[in-house]
PDB file of C-alpha atoms and ligand atoms in Angstrom:
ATOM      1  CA  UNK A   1     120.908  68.668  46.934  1.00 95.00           C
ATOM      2  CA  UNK A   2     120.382  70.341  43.606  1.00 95.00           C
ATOM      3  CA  UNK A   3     119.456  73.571  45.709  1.00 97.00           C
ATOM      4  CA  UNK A   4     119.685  74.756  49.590  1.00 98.00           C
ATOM      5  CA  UNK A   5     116.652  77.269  50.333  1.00 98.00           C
ATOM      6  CA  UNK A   6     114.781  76.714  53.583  1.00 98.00           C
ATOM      7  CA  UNK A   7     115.018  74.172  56.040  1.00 98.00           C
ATOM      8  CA  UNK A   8     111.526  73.068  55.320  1.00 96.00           C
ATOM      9  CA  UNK A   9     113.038  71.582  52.351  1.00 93.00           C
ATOM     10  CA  UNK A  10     115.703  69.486  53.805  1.00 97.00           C
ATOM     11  CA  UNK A  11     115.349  66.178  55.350  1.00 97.00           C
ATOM     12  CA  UNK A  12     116.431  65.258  58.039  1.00 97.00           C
ATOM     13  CA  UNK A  13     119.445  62.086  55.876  1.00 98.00           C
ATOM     14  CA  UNK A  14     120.405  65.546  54.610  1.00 98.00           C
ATOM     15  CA  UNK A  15     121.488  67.373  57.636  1.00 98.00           C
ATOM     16  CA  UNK A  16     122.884  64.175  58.988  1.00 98.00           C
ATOM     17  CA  UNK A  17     124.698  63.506  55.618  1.00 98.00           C
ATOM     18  CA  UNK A  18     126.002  67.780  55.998  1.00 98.00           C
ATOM     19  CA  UNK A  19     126.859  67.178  59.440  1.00 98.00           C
ATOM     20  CA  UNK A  20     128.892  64.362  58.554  1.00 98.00           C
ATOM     21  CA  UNK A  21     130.889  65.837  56.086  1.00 98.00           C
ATOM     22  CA  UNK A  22     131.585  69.407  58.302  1.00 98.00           C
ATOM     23  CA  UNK A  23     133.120  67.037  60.882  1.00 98.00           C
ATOM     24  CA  UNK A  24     135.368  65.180  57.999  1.00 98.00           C
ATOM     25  CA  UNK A  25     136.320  68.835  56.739  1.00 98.00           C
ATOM     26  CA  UNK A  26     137.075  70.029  60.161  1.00 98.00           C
ATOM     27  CA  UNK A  27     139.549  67.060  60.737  1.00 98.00           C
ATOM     28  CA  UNK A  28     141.239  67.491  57.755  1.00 98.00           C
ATOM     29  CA  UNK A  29     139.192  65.769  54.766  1.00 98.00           C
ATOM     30  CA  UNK A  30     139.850  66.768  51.329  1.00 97.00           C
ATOM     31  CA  UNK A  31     137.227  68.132  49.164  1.00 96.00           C
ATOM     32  CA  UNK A  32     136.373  65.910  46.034  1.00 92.00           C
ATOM     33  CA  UNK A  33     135.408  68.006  43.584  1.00 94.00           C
ATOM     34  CA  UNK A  34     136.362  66.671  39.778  1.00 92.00           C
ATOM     35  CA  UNK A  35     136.563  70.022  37.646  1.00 95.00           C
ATOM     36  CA  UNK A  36     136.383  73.023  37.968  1.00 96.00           C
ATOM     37  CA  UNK A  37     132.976  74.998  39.510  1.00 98.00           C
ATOM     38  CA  UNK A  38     132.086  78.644  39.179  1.00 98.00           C
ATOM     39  CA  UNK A  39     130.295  80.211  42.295  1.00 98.00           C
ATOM     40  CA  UNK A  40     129.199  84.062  42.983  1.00 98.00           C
ATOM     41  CA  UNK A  41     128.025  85.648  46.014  1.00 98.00           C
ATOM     42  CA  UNK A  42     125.176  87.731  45.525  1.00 98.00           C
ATOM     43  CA  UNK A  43     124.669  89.388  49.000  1.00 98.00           C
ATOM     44  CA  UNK A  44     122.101  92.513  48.066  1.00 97.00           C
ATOM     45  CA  UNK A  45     121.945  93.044  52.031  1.00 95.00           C
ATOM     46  CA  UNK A  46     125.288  93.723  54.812  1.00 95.00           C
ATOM     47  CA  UNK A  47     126.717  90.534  55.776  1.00 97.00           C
ATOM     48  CA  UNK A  48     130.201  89.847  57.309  1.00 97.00           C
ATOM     49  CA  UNK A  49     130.236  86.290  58.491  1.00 98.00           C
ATOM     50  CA  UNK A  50     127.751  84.822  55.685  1.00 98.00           C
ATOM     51  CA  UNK A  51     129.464  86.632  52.986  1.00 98.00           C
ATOM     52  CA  UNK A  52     133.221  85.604  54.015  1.00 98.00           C
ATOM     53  CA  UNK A  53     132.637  82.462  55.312  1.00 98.00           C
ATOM     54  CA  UNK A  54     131.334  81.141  52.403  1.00 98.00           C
ATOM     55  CA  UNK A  55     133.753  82.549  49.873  1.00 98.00           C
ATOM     56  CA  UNK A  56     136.002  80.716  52.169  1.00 98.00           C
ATOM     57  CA  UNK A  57     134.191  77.691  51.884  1.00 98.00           C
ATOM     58  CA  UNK A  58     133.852  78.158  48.450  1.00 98.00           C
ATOM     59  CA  UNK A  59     137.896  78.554  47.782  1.00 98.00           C
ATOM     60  CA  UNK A  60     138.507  75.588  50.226  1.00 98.00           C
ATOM     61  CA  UNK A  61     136.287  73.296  48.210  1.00 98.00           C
ATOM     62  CA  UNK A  62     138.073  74.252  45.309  1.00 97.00           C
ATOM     63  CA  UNK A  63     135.088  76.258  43.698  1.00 98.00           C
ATOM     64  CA  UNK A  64     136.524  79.788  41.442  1.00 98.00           C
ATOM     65  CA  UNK A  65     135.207  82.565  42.927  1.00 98.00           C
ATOM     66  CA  UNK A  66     133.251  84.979  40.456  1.00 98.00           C
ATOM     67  CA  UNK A  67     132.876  88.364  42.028  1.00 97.00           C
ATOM     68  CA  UNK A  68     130.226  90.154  42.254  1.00 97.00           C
ATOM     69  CA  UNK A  69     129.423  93.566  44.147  1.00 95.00           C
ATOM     70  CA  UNK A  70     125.511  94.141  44.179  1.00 95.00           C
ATOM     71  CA  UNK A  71     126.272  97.823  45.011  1.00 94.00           C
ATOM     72  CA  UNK A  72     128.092  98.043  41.736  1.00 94.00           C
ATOM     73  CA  UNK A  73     125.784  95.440  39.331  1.00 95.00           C
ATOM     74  CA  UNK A  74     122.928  96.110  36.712  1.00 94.00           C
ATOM     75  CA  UNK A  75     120.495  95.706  39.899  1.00 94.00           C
ATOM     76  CA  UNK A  76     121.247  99.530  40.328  1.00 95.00           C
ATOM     77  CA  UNK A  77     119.780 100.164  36.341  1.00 96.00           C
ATOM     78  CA  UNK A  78     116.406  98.068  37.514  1.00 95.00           C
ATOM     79  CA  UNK A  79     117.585  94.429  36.450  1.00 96.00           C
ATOM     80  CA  UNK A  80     115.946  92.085  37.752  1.00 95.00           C
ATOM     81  CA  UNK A  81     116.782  88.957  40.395  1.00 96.00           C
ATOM     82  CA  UNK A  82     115.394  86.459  37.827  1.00 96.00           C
ATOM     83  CA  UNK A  83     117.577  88.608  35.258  1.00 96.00           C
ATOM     84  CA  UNK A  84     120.690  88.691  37.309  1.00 97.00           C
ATOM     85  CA  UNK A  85     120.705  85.426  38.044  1.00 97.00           C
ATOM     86  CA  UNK A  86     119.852  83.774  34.313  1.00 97.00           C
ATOM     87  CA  UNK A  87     122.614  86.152  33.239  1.00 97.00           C
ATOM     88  CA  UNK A  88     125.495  84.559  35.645  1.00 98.00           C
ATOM     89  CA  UNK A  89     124.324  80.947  34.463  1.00 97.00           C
ATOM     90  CA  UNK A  90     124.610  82.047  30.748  1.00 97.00           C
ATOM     91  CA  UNK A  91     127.874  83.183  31.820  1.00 98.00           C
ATOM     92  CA  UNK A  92     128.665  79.890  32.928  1.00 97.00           C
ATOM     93  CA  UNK A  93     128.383  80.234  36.518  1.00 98.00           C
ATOM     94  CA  UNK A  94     127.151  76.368  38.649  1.00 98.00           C
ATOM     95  CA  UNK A  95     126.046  77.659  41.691  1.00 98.00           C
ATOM     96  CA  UNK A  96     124.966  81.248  43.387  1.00 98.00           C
ATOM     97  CA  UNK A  97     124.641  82.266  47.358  1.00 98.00           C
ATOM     98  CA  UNK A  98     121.731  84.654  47.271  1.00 98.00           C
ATOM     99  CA  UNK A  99     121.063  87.182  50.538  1.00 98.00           C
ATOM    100  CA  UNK A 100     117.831  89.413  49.554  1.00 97.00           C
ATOM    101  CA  UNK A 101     115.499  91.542  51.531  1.00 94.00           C
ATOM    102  CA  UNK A 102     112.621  89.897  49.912  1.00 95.00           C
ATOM    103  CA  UNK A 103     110.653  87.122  51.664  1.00 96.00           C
ATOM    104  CA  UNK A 104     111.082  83.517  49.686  1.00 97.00           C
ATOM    105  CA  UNK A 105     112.602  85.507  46.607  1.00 96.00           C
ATOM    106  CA  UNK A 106     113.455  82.021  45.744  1.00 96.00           C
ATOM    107  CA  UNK A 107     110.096  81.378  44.007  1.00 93.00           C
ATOM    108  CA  UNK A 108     110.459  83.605  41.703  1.00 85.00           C
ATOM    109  CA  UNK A 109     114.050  82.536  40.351  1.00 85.00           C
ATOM    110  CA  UNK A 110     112.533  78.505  40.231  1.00 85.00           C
ATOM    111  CA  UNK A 111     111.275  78.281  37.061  1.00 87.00           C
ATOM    112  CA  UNK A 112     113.846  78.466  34.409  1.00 87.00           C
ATOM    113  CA  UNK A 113     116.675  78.724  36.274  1.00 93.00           C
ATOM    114  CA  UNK A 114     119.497  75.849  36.022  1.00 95.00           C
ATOM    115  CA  UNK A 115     121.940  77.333  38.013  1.00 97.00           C
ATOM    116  CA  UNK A 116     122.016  76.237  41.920  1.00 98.00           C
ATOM    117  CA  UNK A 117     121.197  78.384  44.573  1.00 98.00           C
ATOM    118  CA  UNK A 118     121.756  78.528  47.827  1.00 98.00           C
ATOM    119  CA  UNK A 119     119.701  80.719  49.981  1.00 98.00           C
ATOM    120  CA  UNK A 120     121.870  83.056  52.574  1.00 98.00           C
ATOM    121  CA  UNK A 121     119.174  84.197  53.918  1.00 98.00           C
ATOM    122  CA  UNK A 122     115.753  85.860  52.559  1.00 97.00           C
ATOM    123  CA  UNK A 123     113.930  88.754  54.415  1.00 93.00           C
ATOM    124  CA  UNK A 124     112.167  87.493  57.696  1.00 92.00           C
ATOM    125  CA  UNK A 125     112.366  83.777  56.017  1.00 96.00           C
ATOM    126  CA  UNK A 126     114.958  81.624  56.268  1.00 97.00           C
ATOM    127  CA  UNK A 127     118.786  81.742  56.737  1.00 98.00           C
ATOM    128  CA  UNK A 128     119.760  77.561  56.283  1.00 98.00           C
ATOM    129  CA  UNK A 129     123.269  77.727  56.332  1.00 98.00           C
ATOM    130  CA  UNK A 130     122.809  79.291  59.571  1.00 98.00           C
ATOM    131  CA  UNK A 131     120.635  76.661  60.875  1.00 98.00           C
ATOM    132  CA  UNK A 132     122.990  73.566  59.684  1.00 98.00           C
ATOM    133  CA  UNK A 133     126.182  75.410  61.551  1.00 98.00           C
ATOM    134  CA  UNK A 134     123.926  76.323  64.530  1.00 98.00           C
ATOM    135  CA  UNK A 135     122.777  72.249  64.568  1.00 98.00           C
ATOM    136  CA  UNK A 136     126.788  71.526  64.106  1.00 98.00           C
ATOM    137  CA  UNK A 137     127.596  73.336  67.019  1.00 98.00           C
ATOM    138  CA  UNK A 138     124.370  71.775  69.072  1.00 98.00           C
ATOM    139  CA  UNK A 139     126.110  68.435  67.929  1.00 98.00           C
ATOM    140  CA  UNK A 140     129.541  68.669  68.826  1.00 98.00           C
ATOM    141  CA  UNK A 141     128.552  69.782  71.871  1.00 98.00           C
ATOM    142  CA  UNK A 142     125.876  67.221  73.371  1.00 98.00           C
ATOM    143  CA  UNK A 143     126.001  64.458  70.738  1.00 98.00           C
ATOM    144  CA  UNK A 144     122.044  64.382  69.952  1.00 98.00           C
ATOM    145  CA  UNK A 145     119.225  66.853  69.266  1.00 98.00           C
ATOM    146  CA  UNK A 146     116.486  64.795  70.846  1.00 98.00           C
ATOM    147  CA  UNK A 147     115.290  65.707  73.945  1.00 98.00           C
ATOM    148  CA  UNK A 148     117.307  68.956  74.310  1.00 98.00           C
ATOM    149  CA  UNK A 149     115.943  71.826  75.835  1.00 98.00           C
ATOM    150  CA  UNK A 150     117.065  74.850  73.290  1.00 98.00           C
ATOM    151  CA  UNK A 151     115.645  78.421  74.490  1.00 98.00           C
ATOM    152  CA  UNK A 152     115.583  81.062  71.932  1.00 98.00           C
ATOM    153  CA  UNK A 153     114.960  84.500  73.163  1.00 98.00           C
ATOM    154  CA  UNK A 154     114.156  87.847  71.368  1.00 96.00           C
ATOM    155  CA  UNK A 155     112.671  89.016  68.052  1.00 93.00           C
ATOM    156  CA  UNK A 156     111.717  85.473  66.220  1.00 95.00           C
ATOM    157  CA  UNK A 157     109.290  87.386  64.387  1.00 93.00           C
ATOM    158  CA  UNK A 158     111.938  89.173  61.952  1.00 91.00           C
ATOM    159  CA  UNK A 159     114.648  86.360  62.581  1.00 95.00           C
ATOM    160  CA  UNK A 160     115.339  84.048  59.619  1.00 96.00           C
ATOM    161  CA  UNK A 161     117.942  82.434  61.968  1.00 97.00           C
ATOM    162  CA  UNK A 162     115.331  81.460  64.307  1.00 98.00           C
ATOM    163  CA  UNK A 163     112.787  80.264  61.992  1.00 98.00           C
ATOM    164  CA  UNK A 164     115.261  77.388  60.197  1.00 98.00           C
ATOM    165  CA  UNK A 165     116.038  76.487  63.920  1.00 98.00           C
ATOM    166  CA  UNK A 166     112.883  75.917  65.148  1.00 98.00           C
ATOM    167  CA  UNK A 167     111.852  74.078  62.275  1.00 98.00           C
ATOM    168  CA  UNK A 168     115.402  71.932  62.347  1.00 98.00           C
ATOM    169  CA  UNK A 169     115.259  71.522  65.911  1.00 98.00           C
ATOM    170  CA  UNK A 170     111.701  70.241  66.191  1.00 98.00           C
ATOM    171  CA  UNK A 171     111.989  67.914  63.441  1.00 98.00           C
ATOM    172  CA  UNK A 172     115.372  66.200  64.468  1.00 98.00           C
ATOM    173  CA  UNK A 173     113.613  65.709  68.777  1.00 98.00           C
ATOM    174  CA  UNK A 174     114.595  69.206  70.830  1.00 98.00           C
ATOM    175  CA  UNK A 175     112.617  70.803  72.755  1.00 98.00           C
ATOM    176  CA  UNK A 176     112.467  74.613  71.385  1.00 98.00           C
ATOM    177  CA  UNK A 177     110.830  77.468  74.186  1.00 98.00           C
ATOM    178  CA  UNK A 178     110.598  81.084  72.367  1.00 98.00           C
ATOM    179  CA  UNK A 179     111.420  83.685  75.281  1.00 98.00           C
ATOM    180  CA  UNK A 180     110.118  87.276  73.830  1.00 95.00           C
ATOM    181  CA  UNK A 181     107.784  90.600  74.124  1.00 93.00           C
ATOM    182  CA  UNK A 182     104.272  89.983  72.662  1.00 92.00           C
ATOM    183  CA  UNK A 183     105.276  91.589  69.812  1.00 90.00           C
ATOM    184  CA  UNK A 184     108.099  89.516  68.607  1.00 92.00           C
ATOM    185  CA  UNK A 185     106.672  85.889  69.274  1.00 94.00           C
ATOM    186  CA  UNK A 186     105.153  85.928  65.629  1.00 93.00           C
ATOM    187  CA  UNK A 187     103.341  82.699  64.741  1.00 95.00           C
ATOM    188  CA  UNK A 188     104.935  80.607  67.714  1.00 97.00           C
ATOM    189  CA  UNK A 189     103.730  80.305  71.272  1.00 97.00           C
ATOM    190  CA  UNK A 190     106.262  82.107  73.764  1.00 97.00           C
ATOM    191  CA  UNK A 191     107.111  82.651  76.996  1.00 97.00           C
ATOM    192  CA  UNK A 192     106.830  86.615  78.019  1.00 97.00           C
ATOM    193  CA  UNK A 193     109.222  85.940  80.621  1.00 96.00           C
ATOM    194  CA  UNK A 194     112.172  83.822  81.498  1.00 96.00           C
ATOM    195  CA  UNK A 195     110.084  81.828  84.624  1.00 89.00           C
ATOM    196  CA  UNK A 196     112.205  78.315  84.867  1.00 94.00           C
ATOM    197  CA  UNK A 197     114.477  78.422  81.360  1.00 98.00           C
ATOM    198  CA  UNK A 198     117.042  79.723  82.649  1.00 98.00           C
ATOM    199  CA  UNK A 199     117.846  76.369  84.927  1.00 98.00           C
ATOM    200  CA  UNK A 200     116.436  74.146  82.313  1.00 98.00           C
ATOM    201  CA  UNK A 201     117.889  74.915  79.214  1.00 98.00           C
ATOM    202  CA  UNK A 202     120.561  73.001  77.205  1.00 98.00           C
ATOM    203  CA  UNK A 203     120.976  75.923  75.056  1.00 98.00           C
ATOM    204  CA  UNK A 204     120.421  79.535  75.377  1.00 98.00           C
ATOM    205  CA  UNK A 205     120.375  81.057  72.165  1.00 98.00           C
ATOM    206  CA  UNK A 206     120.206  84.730  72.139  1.00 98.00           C
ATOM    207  CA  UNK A 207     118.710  86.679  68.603  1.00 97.00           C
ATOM    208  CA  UNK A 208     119.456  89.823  67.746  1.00 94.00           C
ATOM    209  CA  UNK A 209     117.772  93.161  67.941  1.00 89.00           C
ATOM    210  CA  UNK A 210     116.846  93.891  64.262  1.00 81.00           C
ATOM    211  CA  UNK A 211     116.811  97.602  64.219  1.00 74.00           C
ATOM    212  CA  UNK A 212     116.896  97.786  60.402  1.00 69.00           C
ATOM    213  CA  UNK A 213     113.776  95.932  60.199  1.00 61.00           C
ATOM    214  CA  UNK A 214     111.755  98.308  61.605  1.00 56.00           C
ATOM    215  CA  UNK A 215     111.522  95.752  64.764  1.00 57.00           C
ATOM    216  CA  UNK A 216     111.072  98.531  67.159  1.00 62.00           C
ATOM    217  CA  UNK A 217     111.369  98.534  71.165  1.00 68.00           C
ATOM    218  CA  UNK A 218     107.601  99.327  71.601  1.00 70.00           C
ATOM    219  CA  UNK A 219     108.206 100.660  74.961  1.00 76.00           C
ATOM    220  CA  UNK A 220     112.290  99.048  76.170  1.00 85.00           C
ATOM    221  CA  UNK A 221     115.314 101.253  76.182  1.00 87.00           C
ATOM    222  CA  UNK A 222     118.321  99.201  75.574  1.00 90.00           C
ATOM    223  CA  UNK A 223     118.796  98.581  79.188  1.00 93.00           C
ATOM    224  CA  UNK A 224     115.046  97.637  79.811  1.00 93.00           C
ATOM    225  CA  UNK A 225     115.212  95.529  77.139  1.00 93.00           C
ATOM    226  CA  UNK A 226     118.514  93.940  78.813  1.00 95.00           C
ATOM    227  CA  UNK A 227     116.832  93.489  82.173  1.00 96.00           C
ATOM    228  CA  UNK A 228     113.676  91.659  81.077  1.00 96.00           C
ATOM    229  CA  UNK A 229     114.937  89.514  78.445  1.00 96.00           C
ATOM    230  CA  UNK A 230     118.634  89.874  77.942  1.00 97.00           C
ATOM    231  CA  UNK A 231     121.205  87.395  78.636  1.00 98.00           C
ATOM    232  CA  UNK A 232     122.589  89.331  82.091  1.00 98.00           C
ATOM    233  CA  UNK A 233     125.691  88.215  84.208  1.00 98.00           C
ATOM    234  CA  UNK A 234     122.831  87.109  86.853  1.00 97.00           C
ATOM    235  CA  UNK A 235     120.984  85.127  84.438  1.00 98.00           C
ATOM    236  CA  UNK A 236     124.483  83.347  83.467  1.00 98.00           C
ATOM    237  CA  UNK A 237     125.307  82.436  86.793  1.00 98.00           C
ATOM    238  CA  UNK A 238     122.199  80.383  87.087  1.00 97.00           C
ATOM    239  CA  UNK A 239     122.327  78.604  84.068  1.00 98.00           C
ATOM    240  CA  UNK A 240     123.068  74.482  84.405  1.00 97.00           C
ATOM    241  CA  UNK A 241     126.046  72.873  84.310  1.00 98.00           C
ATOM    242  CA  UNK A 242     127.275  72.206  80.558  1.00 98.00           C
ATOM    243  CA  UNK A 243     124.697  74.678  79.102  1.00 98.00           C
ATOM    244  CA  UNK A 244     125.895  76.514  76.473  1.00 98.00           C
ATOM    245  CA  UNK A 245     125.085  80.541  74.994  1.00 98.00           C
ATOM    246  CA  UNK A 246     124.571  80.966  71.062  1.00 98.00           C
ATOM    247  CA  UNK A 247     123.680  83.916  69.034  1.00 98.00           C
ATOM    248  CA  UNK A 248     123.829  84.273  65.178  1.00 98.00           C
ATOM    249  CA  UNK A 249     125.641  87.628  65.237  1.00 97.00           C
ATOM    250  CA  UNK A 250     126.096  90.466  65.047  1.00 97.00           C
ATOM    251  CA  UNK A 251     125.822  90.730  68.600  1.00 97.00           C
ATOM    252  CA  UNK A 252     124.215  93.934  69.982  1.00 95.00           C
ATOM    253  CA  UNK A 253     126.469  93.960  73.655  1.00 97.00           C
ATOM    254  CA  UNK A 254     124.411  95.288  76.682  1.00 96.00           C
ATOM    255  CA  UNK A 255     121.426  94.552  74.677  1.00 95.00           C
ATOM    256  CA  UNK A 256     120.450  90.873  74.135  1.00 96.00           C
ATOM    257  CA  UNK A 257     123.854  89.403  75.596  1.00 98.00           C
ATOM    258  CA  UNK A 258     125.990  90.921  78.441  1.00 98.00           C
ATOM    259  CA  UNK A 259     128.970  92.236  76.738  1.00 98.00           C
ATOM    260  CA  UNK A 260     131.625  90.482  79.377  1.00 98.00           C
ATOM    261  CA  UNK A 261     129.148  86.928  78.193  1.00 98.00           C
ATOM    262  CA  UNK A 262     130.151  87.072  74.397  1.00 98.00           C
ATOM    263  CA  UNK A 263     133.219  85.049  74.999  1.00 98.00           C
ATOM    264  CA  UNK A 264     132.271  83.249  78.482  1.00 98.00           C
ATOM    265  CA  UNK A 265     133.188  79.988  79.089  1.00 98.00           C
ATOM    266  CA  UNK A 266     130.289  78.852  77.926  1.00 98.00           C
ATOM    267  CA  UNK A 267     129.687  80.960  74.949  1.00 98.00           C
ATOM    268  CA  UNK A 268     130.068  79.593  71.626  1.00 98.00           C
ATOM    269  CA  UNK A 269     129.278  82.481  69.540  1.00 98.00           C
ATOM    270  CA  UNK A 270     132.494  82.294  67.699  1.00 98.00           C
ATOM    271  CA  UNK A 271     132.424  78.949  67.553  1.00 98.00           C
ATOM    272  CA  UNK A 272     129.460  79.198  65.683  1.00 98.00           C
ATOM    273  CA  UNK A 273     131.425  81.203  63.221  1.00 98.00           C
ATOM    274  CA  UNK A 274     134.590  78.744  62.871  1.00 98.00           C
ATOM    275  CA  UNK A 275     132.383  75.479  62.539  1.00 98.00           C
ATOM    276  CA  UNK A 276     130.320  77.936  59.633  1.00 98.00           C
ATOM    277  CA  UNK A 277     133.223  77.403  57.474  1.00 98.00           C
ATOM    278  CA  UNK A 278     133.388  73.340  57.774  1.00 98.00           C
ATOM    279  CA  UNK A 279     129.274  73.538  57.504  1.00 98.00           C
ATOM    280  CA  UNK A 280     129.350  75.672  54.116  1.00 98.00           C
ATOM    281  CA  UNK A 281     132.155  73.803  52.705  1.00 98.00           C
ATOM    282  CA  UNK A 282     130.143  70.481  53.226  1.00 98.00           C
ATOM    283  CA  UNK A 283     126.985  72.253  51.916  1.00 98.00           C
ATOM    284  CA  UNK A 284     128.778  73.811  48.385  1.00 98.00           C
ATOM    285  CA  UNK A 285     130.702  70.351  47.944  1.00 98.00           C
ATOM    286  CA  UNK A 286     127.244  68.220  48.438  1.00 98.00           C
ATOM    287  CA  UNK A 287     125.725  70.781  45.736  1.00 98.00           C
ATOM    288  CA  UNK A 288     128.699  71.266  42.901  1.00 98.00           C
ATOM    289  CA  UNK A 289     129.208  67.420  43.409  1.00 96.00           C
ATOM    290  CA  UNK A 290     125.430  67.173  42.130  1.00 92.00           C
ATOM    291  CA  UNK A 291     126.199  69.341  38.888  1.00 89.00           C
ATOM    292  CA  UNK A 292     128.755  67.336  37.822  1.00 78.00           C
TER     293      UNK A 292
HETATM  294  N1   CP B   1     124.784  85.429  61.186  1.00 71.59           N
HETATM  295  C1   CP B   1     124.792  86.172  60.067  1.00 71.59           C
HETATM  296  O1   CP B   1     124.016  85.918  59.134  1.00 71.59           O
HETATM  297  O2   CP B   1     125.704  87.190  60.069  1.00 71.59           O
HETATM  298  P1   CP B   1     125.988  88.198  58.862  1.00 71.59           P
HETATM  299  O3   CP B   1     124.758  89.058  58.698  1.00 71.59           O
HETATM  300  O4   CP B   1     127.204  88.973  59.259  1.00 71.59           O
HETATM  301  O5   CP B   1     126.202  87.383  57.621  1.00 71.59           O
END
């Protein structure tokens, strides 16, 4: 991959080949890289796992690290992405990881621009790395995609999470249910209730509250909210046998997910986080590998 942006753009040899690779790193592969690669983080929006697990990536690989603060760059005198961007590859710079607030800001670094990108997630668009560790931990866990029932529940319209799963989860055979207010089901059909997904699903995969994004309640109070489409310790105890809980994080406890849930049995929320590393080292190898 010259570039990793949406998941509308990968095929499915690619995720297998990423997969593949992760599960090499995570038993102990070493990375085979043949000079040295220079890689910045360009995160113009909070992050705390995307941000560190990919500079750990990064440094595992064997990439340098170039840092870069956006809260202290020429952004702050008006430069522009495209500008920002053509300046680190003048620099010298192989690859960037790019978080922006702007939907598909992508487009407009395309034309012209050498240096790789990967895409940590843009607006209410897409968040791949995200999807290819969320597929990981789908994988490790039931072997197979198709046929799965995965139930996502909450506010797909302003998650960039949920939008690279669906479309990564469809494509590779699972079945994907939305669970959310009116509101929040965006383009996708949805369920305004839980009804039978509770029993039936392989996956329950709770998404965040966005409260940044403007994604107001519209009528729920935190515990409202909780009660009709939260994650509750009733809900959990009605799940299936070998069904597992996901969430992207950062969690909002009481809200989406029972707080005493987060690290259940069945949760693998931060096992989302540790297989992020072996995903992202897999994706920056497969990319600084293409440079050379
Ligand atoms: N899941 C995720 O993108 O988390 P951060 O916002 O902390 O990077």
């Amino acid at each position: 991959m010259k570039n990793l942006l949406s998941m509308e753009n990968v095929s499915n040899e690619e995720i297998e080949e990423i997969l593949k690779r992760a599960a090499e790193f995570e038993a102990g592969a070493k990375p085979q890289l043949d000079r040295e690669y220079l890689v910045a983080n360009l995160f113009f929006e909070p992050s705390t796992r995307t941000k560190t697990s990919f500079e750990t990536a990064e440094r595992r690989v064997g990439a340098t690290v170039i840092p870069f603060e956006a809260g202290f760059s020429s952004t702050l005198k008006g430069e522009t992405l495209y500008d920002t961007v053509k300046t680190l590859e003048s620099i010298g710079l192989d690859a960037v990881v790019i978080r922006h607030k702007k939907d598909a800001y992508y487009e407009e670094l395309l034309e012209g621009i050498n240096v790789s990108v990967i895409n940590a997630g843009d607006g209410a668009g897409q968040h791949p790395s995200q999807s290819m560790l969320d597929l990981y931990t789908i994988f490790k866990e039931f072997g197979k995609f198709e046929g799965l029932n995965v139930t996502i529940a909450g506010d797909v319209s302003h998650s960039r999470v949920a939008k690279s799963d669906i479309i990564a989860l469809q494509r590779l055979g699972a079945n994907v249910n939305i669970v959310c207010p009116p509101q929040w089901q965006g383009e996708y059909d949805a369920h305004y209730d839980w009804d039978d997904l509770i029993e039936t699903s392989d996956v329950i995969m709770l998404l965040r509250v966005q409260h940044e994004r403007d994604a107001a309640f519209e009528g729920y109070s935190n515990e409202s909210y909780h009660e009709r489409y939260g994650l509750t310790k009733e809900r959990e105890k009605r799940m299936k046998d070998g069904a597992i809980i996901m969430h992207p994080a950062p969690v909002n406890r009481g809200v989406e997910i029972d707080s005493s849930l987060v690290e259940c049995d069945r949760s693998r929320i931060f096992k989302q986080v540790q297989n992020g590393v072996f995903v992202r080292m897999a994706i920056v190898e497969n990319i600084l590998k293409g440079r050379s």
